[in-house]
PDB file of C-alpha atoms and ligand atoms in Angstrom:
ATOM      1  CA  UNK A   1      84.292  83.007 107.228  1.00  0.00           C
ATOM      2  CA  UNK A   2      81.713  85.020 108.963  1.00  0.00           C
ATOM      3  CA  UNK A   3      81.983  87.042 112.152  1.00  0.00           C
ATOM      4  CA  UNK A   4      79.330  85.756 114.332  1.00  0.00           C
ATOM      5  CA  UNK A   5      77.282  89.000 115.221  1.00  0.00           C
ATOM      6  CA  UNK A   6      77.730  88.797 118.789  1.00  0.00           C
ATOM      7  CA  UNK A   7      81.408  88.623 118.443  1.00  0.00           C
ATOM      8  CA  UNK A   8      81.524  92.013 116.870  1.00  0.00           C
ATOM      9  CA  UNK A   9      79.113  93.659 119.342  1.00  0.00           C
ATOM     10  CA  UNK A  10      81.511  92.348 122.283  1.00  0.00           C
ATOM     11  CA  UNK A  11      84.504  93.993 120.618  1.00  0.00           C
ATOM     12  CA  UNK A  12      82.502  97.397 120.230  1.00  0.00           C
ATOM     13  CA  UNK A  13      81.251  97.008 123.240  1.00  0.00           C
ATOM     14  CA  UNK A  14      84.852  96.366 125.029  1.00  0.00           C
ATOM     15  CA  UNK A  15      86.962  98.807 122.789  1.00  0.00           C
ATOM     16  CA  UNK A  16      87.773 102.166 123.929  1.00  0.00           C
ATOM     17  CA  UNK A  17      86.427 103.861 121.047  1.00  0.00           C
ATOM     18  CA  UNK A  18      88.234 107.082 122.478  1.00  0.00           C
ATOM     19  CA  UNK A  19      91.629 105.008 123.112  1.00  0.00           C
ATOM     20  CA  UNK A  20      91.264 103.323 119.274  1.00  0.00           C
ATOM     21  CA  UNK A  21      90.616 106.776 117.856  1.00  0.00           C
ATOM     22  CA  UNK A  22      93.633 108.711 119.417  1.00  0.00           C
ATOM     23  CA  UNK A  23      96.023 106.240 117.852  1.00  0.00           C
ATOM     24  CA  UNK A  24      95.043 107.541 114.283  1.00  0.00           C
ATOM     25  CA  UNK A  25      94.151 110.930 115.210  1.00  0.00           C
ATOM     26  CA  UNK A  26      95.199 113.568 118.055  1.00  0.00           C
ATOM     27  CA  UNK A  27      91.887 114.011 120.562  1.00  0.00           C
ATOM     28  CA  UNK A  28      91.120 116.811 123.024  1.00  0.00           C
ATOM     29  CA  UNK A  29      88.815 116.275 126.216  1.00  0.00           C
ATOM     30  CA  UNK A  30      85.618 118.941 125.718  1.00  0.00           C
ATOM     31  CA  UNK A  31      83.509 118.084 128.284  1.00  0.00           C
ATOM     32  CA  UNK A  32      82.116 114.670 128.543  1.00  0.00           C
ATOM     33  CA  UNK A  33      83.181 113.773 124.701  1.00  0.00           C
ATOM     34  CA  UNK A  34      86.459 114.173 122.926  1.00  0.00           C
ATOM     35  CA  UNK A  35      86.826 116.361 119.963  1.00  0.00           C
ATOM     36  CA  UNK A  36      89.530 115.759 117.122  1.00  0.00           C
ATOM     37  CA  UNK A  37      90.041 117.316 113.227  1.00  0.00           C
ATOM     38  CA  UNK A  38      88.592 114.903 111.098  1.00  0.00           C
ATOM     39  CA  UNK A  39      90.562 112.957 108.817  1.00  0.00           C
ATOM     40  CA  UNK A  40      87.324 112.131 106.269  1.00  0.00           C
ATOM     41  CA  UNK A  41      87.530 116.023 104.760  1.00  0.00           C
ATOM     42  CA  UNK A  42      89.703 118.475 104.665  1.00  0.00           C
ATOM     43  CA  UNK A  43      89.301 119.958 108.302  1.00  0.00           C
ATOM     44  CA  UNK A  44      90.622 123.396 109.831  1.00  0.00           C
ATOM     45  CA  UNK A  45      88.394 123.441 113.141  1.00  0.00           C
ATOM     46  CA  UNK A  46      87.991 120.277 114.944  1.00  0.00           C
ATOM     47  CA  UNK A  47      85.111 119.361 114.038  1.00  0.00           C
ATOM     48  CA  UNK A  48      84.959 115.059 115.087  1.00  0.00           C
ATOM     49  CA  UNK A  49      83.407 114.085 118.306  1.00  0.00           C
ATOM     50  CA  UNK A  50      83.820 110.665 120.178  1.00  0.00           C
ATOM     51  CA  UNK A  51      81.314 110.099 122.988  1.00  0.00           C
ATOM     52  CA  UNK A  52      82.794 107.737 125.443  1.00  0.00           C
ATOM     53  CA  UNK A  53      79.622 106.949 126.949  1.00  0.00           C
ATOM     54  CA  UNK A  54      77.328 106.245 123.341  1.00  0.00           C
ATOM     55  CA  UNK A  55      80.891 104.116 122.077  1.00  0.00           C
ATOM     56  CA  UNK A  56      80.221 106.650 118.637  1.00  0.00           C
ATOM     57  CA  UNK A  57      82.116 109.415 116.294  1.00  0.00           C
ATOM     58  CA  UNK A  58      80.651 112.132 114.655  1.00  0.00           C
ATOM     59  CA  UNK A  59      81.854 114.287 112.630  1.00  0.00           C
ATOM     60  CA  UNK A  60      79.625 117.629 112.419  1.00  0.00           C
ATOM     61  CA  UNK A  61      80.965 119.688 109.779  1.00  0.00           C
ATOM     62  CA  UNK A  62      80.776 115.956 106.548  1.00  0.00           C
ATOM     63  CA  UNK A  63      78.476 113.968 108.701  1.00  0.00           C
ATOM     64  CA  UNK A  64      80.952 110.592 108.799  1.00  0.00           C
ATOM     65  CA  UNK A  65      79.973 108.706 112.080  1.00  0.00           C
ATOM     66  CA  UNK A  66      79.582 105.301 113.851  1.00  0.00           C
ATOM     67  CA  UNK A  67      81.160 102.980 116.108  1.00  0.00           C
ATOM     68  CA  UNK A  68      84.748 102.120 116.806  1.00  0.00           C
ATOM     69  CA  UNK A  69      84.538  99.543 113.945  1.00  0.00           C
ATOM     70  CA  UNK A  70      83.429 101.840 110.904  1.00  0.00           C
ATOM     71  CA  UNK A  71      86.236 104.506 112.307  1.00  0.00           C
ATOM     72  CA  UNK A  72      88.783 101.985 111.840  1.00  0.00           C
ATOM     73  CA  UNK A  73      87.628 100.298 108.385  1.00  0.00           C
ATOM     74  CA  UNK A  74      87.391 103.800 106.457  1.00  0.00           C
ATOM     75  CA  UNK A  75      90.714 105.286 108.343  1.00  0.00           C
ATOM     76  CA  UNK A  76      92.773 102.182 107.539  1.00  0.00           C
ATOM     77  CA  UNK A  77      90.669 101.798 103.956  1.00  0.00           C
ATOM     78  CA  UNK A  78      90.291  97.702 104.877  1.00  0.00           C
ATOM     79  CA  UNK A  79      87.607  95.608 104.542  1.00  0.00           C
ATOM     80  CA  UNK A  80      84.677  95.301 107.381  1.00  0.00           C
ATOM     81  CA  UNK A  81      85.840  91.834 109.273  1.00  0.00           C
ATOM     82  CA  UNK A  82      89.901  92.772 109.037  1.00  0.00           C
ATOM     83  CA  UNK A  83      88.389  96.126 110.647  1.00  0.00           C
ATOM     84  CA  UNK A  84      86.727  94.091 113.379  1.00  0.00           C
ATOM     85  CA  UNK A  85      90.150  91.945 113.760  1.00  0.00           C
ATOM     86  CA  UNK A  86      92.528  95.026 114.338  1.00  0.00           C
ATOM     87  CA  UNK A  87      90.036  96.746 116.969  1.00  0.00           C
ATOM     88  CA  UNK A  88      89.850  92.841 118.484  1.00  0.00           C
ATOM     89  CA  UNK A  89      93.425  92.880 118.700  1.00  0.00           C
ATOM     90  CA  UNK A  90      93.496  96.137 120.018  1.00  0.00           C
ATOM     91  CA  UNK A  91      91.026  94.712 123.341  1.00  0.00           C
ATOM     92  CA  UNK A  92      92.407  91.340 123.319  1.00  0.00           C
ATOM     93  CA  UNK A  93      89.522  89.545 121.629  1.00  0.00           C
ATOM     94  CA  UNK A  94      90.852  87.211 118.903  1.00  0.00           C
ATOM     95  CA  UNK A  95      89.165  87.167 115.156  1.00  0.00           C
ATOM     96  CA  UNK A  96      89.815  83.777 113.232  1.00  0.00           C
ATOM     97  CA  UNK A  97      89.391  85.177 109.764  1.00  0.00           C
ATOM     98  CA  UNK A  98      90.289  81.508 108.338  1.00  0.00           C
ATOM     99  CA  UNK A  99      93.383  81.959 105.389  1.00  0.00           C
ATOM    100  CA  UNK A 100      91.043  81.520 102.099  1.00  0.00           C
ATOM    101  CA  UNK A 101      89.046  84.396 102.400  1.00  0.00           C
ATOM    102  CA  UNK A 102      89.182  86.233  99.308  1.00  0.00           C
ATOM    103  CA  UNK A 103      89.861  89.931 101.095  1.00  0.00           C
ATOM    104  CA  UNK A 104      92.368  88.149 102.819  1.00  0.00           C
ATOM    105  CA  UNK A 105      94.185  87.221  99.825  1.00  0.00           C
ATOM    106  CA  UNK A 106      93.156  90.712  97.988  1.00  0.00           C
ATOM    107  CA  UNK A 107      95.160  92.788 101.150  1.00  0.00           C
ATOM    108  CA  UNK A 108      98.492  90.707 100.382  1.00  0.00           C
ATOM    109  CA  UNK A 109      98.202  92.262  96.633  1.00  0.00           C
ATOM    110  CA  UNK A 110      97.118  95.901  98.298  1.00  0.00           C
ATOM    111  CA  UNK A 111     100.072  95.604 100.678  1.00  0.00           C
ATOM    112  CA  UNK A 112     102.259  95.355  97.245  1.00  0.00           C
ATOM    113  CA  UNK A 113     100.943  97.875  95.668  1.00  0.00           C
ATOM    114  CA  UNK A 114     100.743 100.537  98.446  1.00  0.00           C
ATOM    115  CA  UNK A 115     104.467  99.298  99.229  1.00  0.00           C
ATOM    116  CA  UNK A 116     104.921  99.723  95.261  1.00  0.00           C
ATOM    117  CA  UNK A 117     103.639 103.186  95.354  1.00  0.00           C
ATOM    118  CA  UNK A 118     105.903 104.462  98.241  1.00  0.00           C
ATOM    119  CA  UNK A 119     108.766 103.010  96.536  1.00  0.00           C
ATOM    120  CA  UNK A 120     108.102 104.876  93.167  1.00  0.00           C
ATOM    121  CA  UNK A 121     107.502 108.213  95.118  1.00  0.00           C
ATOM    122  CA  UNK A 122     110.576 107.347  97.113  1.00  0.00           C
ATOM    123  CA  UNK A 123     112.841 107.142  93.739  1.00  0.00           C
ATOM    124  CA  UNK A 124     110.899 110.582  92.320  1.00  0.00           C
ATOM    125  CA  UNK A 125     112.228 112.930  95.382  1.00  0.00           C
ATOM    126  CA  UNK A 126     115.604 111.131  95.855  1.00  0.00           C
ATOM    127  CA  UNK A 127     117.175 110.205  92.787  1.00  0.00           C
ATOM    128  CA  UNK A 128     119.070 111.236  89.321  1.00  0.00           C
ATOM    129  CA  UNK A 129     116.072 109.921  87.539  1.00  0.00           C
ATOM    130  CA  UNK A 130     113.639 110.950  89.509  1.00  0.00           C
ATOM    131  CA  UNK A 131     115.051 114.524  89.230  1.00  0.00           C
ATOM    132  CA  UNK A 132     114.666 114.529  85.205  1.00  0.00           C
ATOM    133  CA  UNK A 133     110.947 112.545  85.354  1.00  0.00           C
ATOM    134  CA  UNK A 134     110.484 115.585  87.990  1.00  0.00           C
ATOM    135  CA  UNK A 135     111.476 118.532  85.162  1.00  0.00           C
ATOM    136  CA  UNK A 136     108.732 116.732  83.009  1.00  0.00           C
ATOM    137  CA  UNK A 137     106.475 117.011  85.685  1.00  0.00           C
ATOM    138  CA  UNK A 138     107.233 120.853  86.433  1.00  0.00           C
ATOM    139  CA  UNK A 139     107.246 121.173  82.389  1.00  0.00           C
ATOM    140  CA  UNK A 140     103.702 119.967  82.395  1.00  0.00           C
ATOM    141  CA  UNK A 141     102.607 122.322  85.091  1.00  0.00           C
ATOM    142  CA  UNK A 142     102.124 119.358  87.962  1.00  0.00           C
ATOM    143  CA  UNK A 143     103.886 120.967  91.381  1.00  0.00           C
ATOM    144  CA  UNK A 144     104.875 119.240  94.546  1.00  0.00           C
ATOM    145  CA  UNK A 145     101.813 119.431  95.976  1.00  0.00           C
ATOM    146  CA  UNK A 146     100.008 117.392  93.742  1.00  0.00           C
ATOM    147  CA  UNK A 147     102.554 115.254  93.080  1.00  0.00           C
ATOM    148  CA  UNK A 148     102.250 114.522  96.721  1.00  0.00           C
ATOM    149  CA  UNK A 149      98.874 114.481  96.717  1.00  0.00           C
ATOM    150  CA  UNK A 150      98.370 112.155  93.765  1.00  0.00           C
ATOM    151  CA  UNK A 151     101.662 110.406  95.249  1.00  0.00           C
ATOM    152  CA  UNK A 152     103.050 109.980  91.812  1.00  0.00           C
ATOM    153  CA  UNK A 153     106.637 108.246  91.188  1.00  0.00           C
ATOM    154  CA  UNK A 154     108.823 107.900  88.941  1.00  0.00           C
ATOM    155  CA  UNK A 155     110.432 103.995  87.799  1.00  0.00           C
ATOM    156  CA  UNK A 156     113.914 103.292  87.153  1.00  0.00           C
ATOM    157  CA  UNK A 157     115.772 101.780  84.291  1.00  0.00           C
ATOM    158  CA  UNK A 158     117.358  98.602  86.115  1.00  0.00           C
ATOM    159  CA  UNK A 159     115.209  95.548  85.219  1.00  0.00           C
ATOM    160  CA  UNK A 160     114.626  94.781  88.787  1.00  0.00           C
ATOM    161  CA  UNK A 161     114.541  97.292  91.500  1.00  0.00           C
ATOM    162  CA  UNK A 162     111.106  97.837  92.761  1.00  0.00           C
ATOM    163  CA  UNK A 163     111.497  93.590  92.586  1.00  0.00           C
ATOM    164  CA  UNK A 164     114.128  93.796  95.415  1.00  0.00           C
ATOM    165  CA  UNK A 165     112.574  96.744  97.322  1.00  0.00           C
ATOM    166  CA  UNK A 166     109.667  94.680  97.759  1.00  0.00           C
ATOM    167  CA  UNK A 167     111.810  91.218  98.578  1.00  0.00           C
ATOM    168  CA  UNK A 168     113.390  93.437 101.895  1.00  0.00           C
ATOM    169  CA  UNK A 169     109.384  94.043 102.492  1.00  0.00           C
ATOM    170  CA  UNK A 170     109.170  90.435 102.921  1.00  0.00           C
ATOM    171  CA  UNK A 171     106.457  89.964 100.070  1.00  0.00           C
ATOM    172  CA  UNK A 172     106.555  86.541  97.960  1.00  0.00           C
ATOM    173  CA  UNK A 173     107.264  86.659  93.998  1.00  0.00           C
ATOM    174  CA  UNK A 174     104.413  85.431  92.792  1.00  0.00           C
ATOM    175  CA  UNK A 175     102.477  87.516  95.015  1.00  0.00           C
ATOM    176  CA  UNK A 176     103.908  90.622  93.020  1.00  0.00           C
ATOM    177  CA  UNK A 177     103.549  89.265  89.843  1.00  0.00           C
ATOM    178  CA  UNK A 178      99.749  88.556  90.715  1.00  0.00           C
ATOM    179  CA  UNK A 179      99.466  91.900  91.607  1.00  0.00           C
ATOM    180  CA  UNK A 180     100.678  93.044  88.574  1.00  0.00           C
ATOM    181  CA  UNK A 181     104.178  94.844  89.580  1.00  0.00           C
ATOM    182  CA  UNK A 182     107.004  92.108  88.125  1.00  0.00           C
ATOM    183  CA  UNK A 183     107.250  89.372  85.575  1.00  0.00           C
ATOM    184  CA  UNK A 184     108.974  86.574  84.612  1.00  0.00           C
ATOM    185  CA  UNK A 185     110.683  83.880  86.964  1.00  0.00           C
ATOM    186  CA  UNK A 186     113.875  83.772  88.022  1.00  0.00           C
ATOM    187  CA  UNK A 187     115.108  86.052  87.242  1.00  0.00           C
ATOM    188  CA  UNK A 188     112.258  88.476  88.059  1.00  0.00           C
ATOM    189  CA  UNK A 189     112.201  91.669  86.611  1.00  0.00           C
ATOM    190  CA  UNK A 190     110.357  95.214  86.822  1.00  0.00           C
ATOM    191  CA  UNK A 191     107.023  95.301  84.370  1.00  0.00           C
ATOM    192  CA  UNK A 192     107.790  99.151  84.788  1.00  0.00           C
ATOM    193  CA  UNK A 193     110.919 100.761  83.785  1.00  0.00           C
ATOM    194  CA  UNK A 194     111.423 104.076  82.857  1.00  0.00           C
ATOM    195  CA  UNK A 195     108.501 105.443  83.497  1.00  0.00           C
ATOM    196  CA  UNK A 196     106.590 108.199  85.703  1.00  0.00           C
ATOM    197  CA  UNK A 197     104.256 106.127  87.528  1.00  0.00           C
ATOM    198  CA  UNK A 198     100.846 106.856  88.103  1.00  0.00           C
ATOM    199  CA  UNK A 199      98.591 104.898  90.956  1.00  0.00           C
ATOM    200  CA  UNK A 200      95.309 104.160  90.148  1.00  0.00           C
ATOM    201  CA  UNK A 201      92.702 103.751  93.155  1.00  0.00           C
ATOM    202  CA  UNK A 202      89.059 101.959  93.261  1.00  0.00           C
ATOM    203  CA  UNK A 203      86.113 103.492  94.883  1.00  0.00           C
ATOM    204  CA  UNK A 204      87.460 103.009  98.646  1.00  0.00           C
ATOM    205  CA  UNK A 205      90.837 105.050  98.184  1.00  0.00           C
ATOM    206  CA  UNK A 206      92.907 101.711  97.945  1.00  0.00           C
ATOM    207  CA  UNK A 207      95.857 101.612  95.175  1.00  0.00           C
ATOM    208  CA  UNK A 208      95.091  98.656  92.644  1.00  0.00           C
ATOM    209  CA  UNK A 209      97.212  98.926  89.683  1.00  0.00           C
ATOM    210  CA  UNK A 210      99.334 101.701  88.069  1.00  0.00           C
ATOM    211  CA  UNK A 211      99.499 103.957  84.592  1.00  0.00           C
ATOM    212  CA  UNK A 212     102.961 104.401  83.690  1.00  0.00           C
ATOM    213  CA  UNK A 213     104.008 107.337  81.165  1.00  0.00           C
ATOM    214  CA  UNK A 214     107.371 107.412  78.951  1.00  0.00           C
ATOM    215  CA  UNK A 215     108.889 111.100  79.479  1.00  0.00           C
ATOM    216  CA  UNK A 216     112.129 110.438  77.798  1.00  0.00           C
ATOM    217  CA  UNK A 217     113.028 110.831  74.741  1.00  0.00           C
ATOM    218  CA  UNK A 218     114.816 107.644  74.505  1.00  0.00           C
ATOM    219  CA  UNK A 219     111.865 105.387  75.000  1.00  0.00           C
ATOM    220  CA  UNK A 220     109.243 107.251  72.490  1.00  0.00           C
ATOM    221  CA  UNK A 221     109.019 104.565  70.166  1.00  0.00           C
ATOM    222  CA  UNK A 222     107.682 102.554  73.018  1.00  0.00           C
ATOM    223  CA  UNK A 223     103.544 102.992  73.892  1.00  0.00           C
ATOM    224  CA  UNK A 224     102.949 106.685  75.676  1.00  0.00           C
ATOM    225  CA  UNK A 225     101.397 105.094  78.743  1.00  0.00           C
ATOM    226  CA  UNK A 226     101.377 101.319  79.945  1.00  0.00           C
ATOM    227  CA  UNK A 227      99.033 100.260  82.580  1.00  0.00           C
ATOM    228  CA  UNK A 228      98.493  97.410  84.894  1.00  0.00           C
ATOM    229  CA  UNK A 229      97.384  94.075  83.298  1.00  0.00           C
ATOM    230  CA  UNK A 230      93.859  93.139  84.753  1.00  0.00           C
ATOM    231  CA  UNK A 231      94.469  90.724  87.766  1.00  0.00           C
ATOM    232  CA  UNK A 232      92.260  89.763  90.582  1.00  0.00           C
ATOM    233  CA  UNK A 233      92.233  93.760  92.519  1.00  0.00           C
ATOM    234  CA  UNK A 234      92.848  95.359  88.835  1.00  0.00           C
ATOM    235  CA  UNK A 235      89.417  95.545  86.846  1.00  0.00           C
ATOM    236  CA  UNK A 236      89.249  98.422  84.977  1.00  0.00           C
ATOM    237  CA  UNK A 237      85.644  98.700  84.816  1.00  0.00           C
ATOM    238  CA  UNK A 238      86.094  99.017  88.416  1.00  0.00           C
ATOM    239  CA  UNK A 239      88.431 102.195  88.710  1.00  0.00           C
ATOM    240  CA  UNK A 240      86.680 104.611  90.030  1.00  0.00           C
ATOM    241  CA  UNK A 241      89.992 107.056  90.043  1.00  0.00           C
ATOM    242  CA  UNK A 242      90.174 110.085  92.823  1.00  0.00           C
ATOM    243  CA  UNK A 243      86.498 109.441  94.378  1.00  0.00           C
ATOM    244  CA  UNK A 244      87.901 108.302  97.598  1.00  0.00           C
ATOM    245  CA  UNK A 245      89.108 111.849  97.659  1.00  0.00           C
ATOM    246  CA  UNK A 246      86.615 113.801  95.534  1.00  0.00           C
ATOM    247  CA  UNK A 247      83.496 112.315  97.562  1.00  0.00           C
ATOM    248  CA  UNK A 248      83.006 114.935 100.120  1.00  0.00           C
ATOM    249  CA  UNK A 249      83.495 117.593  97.289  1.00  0.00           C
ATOM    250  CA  UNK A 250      81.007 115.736  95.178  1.00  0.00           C
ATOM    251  CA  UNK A 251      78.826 115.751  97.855  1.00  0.00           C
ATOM    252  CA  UNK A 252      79.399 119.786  98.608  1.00  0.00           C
ATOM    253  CA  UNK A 253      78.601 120.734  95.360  1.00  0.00           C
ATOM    254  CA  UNK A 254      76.102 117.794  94.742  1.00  0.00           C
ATOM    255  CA  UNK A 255      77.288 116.940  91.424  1.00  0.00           C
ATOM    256  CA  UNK A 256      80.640 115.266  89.902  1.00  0.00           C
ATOM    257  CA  UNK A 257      82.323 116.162  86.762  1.00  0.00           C
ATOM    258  CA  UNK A 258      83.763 112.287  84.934  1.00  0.00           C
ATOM    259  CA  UNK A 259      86.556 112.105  82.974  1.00  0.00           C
ATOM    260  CA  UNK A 260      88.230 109.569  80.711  1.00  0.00           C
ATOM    261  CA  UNK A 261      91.518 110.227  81.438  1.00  0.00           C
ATOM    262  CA  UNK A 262      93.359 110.295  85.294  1.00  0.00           C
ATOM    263  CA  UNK A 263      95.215 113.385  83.463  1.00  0.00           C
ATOM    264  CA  UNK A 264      91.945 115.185  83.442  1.00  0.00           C
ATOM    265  CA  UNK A 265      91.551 115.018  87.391  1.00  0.00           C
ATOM    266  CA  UNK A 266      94.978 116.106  87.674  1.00  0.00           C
ATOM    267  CA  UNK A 267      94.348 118.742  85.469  1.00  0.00           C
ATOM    268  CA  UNK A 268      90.671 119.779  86.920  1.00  0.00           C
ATOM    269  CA  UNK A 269      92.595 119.835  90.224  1.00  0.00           C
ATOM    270  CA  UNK A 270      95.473 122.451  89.245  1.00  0.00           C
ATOM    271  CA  UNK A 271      92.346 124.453  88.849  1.00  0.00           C
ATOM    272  CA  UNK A 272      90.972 123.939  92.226  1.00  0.00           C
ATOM    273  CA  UNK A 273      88.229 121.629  90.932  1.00  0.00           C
ATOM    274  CA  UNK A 274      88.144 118.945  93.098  1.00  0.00           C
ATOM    275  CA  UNK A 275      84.533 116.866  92.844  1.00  0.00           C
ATOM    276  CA  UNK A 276      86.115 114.944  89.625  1.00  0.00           C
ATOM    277  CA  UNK A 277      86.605 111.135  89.440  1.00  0.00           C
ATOM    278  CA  UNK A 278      87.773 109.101  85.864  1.00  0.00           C
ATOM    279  CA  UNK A 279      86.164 105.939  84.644  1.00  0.00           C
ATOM    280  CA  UNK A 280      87.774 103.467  82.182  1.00  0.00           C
ATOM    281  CA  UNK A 281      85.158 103.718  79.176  1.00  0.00           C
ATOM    282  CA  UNK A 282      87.518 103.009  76.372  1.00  0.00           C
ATOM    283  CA  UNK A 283      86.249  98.877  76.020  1.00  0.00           C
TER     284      UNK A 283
HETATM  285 ZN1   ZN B   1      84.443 115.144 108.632  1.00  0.00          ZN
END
C-alpha cells in the first residue's frame, strides 16, 4: 500500500526531528541547532547537526543528511514506509501499512535472522563451544574486535537450540524455516550445527542469510562451509557483503577493492583496509 504523500509530509512536518534523533543518538544544544557524533562513519568530533527550525540533519564531516524520515530509515536499516510508520508512531499519526506488503513480510524473516545472529554471538562469548570455535578463531589471526565487528558466532551441536531461542522470541516455525535458519517439522531442528557462523548482509547493512564453517576436527568429512539456501531475503547475486560498512571508506578513497570470498574482507580488514565488499560470482 502506498503512503499518500501528504501523509508523510504531516508526519515530518509534526515530528520533532531533534526529539526522534536523541533517542538513537546523544545531542548537544550549539546555538540554535543541535550537534551529535554521527552514527553513518566512524566519528571522533561531533560532527551531525539537526536544525530544529529547517526539520533537517547534516552531517559535515560524510555528508549524510535529510529529514526526520531518512534519519530513521538508514539508523534502523528499514525500509522507507516502516520508516515513516515508527516516526508516525512516535507523533501519534497512525500508518496503515496493510499485512501483504512484501517488506512487511521480508522484516519478519530480518527479525529472525538479526535475532539468529545475536544468538550465535551470544553462544561464541559464553559457552564451552564457543570457547574452542573461539581458539580457531585466535588460531586464524581473527581478534575480538573483529569478531565483534563482523558479529560472528559460533553454533552448537544440539539439533535444536537456536530453534528454541527463537520460539522464547515469539517468532513462528515456518517463519524460520523460510528464512532459512531450521528445517523439518515437528520436530524442528537447527540447519546449523557445529559450526562458526558467519552473517552475510545485502547492500543496506541488513543480515540475510549465514556462511557456516566446520572448525572441528570431528566434522571434516562434512562440506568446509555451508551457507543459507536461497529464500525470499537470501539471493546470492544480491550479497553485497560489508558495503553497508565499507561505503564511506569506498567513498574516501574513491575506489573499492571486490572479493570472492567474505574471508577476504575479513582478512583486508586485519590489515586496516576497509573500502572492501564480496560478491557471490561463483554461478
Ligand atoms: Zn557522518
Amino acid at each position: 500500500m502506498r503512503i499518500p504523500e501528504s501523509t508523510i509530509q504531516k508526519i515530518i512536518d509534526e515530528a520533532d526531528i531533534v526529539k526522534v534523533i536523541s533517542e538513537y543518538i546523544k545531542l548537544e544544544k550549539k546555538s540554535s541547532s543541535f550537534i551529535g557524533l554521527c552514527p553513518f562513519h566512524p566519528d571522533q568530533n561531533p560532527s551531525l547537526h539537526v536544525s530544529p527550525t529547517k526539520k533537517i540533519y547534516k552531517c559535515f564531516s560524510c555528508g549524510e543528511g535529510g529529514n526526520v524520515v531518512r534519519f530513521v530509515e538508514k539508523y534502523e536499516k528499514v525500509p522507507f514506509p516502516r520508516a515513516v510508520q515508527i516516526v508516525g508512531e512516535k507523533c501519534g499519526i497512525n500508518v496503515d501499512l496493510g499485512t501483504n506488503d512484501n517488506f512487511h513480510i521480508s522484516s519478519k524473516y530480518y527479525k529472525i535472522l538479526e535475532d539468529s545472529t545475536n544468538f550465535y554471538h551470544f553462544l561464541l562469548e559464553n559457552t564451552v563451544a564457543g570457547e574452542e570455535a573461539k581458539k580457531y578463531l585466535y588460531k586464524r589471526k581473527l581478534n575480538d574486535e573483529i569478531i565483534k565487528r563482523f558479529k560472528i558466532g559460533v553454533s552448537q551441536p544440539d539439533p535444536d537450540l537456536l530453534f528454541k531461542s527463537l520460539l522464547k522470541n515469539d517468532h513462528q516455525p515456518l517463519d524460520m524455516i523460510e528464512a532459512g535458519v531450521v528445517r523439518g517439522t515437528d520436530p524442528y531442528t537447527d540447519v546449523f550445527r557445529n559450526r562458526i557462523m558467519f552473517p552475510l548482509d545485502d547492500i543496506t547493512g541488513k543480515i540475510v542469510g549465514f556462511s557456516g564453517r566446520i572448525y572441528k576436527d570431528s566434522n571434516k568429512d562434512e562440506p568446509k562451509y555451508l551457507n543459507s539456501a536461497e529464500n525470499k531475503i537470501f539471493k546470492k547475486g544480491n550479497l553485497l557483503y560489508n558495503f553497508a560498512n565499507a561505503e564511506y571508506y569506498i567513498r574516501q578513497n574513491d575506489s573499492v577493492f571486490v572479493f570472492e570470498g567474505f574471508m577476504d574482507v575479513i582478512a583486508a580488514y586485519k590489515c586496516d583496509i576497509h573500502n572492501t565488499v564480496y560478491v557471490e560470482t561463483s554461478f
